[in-house]
C-alpha cells in the first residue's frame, strides 16, 4: 500500500473500529424503516427517541468534551449552548445565529479563562 | 433531480458548518498520525463527525480496537431512529430495499434535518435520487474540507481547534430544535438534555441509549395523552 492510505493494518482498524460499528445502526434502521409507512403512528415515537438520543449526545459532548474543548470551563460550555439557544429562538429560529452566538461565548471563555 | 439535490447544499447553512467541522477532522487526523487517505476513507465511509473524532482520539490515546469500536458504536446508536424516521418519506410501493442503502448511509444529523426540510418539496418518486444527490454533495464538501484540514493542520491556531470542536454540539442542538416541529419532538429534546446527566451517573456504557429511550417514550406518552383529550 502507498503512504497515502497507510498499511493494511490501519485499514483493517478503520473497518473494524470505525466503519462497521458506526454503519451497523444505519443498516438496522434500513431493515426496520424500509417496511414502515410514512404516516405510521410508531414514527412519532421513533422521531421522539431519535431527538432524545441526539439530546443525550449533545449533552455528553458538553459534559465530557473531546480534545481542546475540555480546556474551556464547563460553565462556559453550557453557558454558550444556552446563549446560542436564546439567539436561535430570538432570531426566527436561525441555526446560524445560534451557532455564532454560542461560538462567541466559547471563544471569549477560552480567551479569558482557558 | 440528482443535480438539484447536489445544488441544494449551497443554500444550506449546515453545509458551511460541515465544512468547518471536517477541516477540524482533517486536522485531527494529521495530529493523531493517520494518513490522508485513511482520513478520507473515514469521512466517506464512516460519515459521522462524532464517531470519527472518537475513533481517532481513542486510538491515538492507546485504546484497543475493541474499546474504540465500542465507543464509536455508542455514539452511532442515534443513526438508527434517524434512518427509520427518514426512509419512509422516500419510499414508493415500487421501492426495493437496495434502493435505500445509499440514502441510509448518507443519514447523519445534517442529512436528517435537511431531508425533513427538502423532501416534501420534491415529487415522491424522485426523492431517492434527490437524496443521493444531496448526500453526494455533503460528502464531497467534507472530503475537500478533510483534505484542507489535513494539509493546513500545522498552521491552524490552537483556538481554531476549540471553535471547531464546539461546532458539533451547537449545530446538533439548534438543528434538532429546528427539526422539532411537533410537541413530542420538542419535549423529547428538553427531556433528553435534562435526563442524560442523571442517567450518565449510572455508567452503564449505554447511558445515551437509556436516557434517549426513556425521554423519547415519555415525550411520546405526553403526545398520546394530549391527542386523546382532543
mmCIF file of N, CA and C in Angstrom, chain B residues 3 77 106 118 166:
data_model
loop_
_atom_site.group_PDB
_atom_site.id
_atom_site.type_symbol
_atom_site.label_atom_id
_atom_site.label_comp_id
_atom_site.label_asym_id
_atom_site.label_seq_id
_atom_site.Cartn_x
_atom_site.Cartn_y
_atom_site.Cartn_z
ATOM 1 N N UNK B 3 -28.878 16.364 -9.748
ATOM 2 C CA UNK B 3 -28.168 17.650 -9.778
ATOM 3 C C UNK B 3 -28.856 18.656 -8.868
ATOM 4 N N UNK B 77 -25.599 5.005 17.792
ATOM 5 C CA UNK B 77 -26.956 4.493 18.022
ATOM 6 C C UNK B 77 -27.993 5.468 17.479
ATOM 7 N N UNK B 106 -26.098 7.839 3.879
ATOM 8 C CA UNK B 106 -25.916 9.294 3.941
ATOM 9 C C UNK B 106 -26.546 9.896 5.199
ATOM 10 N N UNK B 118 -36.396 19.418 2.934
ATOM 11 C CA UNK B 118 -36.405 19.485 1.463
ATOM 12 C C UNK B 118 -37.257 18.414 0.773
ATOM 13 N N UNK B 166 -16.440 22.877 19.255
ATOM 14 C CA UNK B 166 -17.694 23.390 19.812
ATOM 15 C C UNK B 166 -18.805 23.409 18.756
#
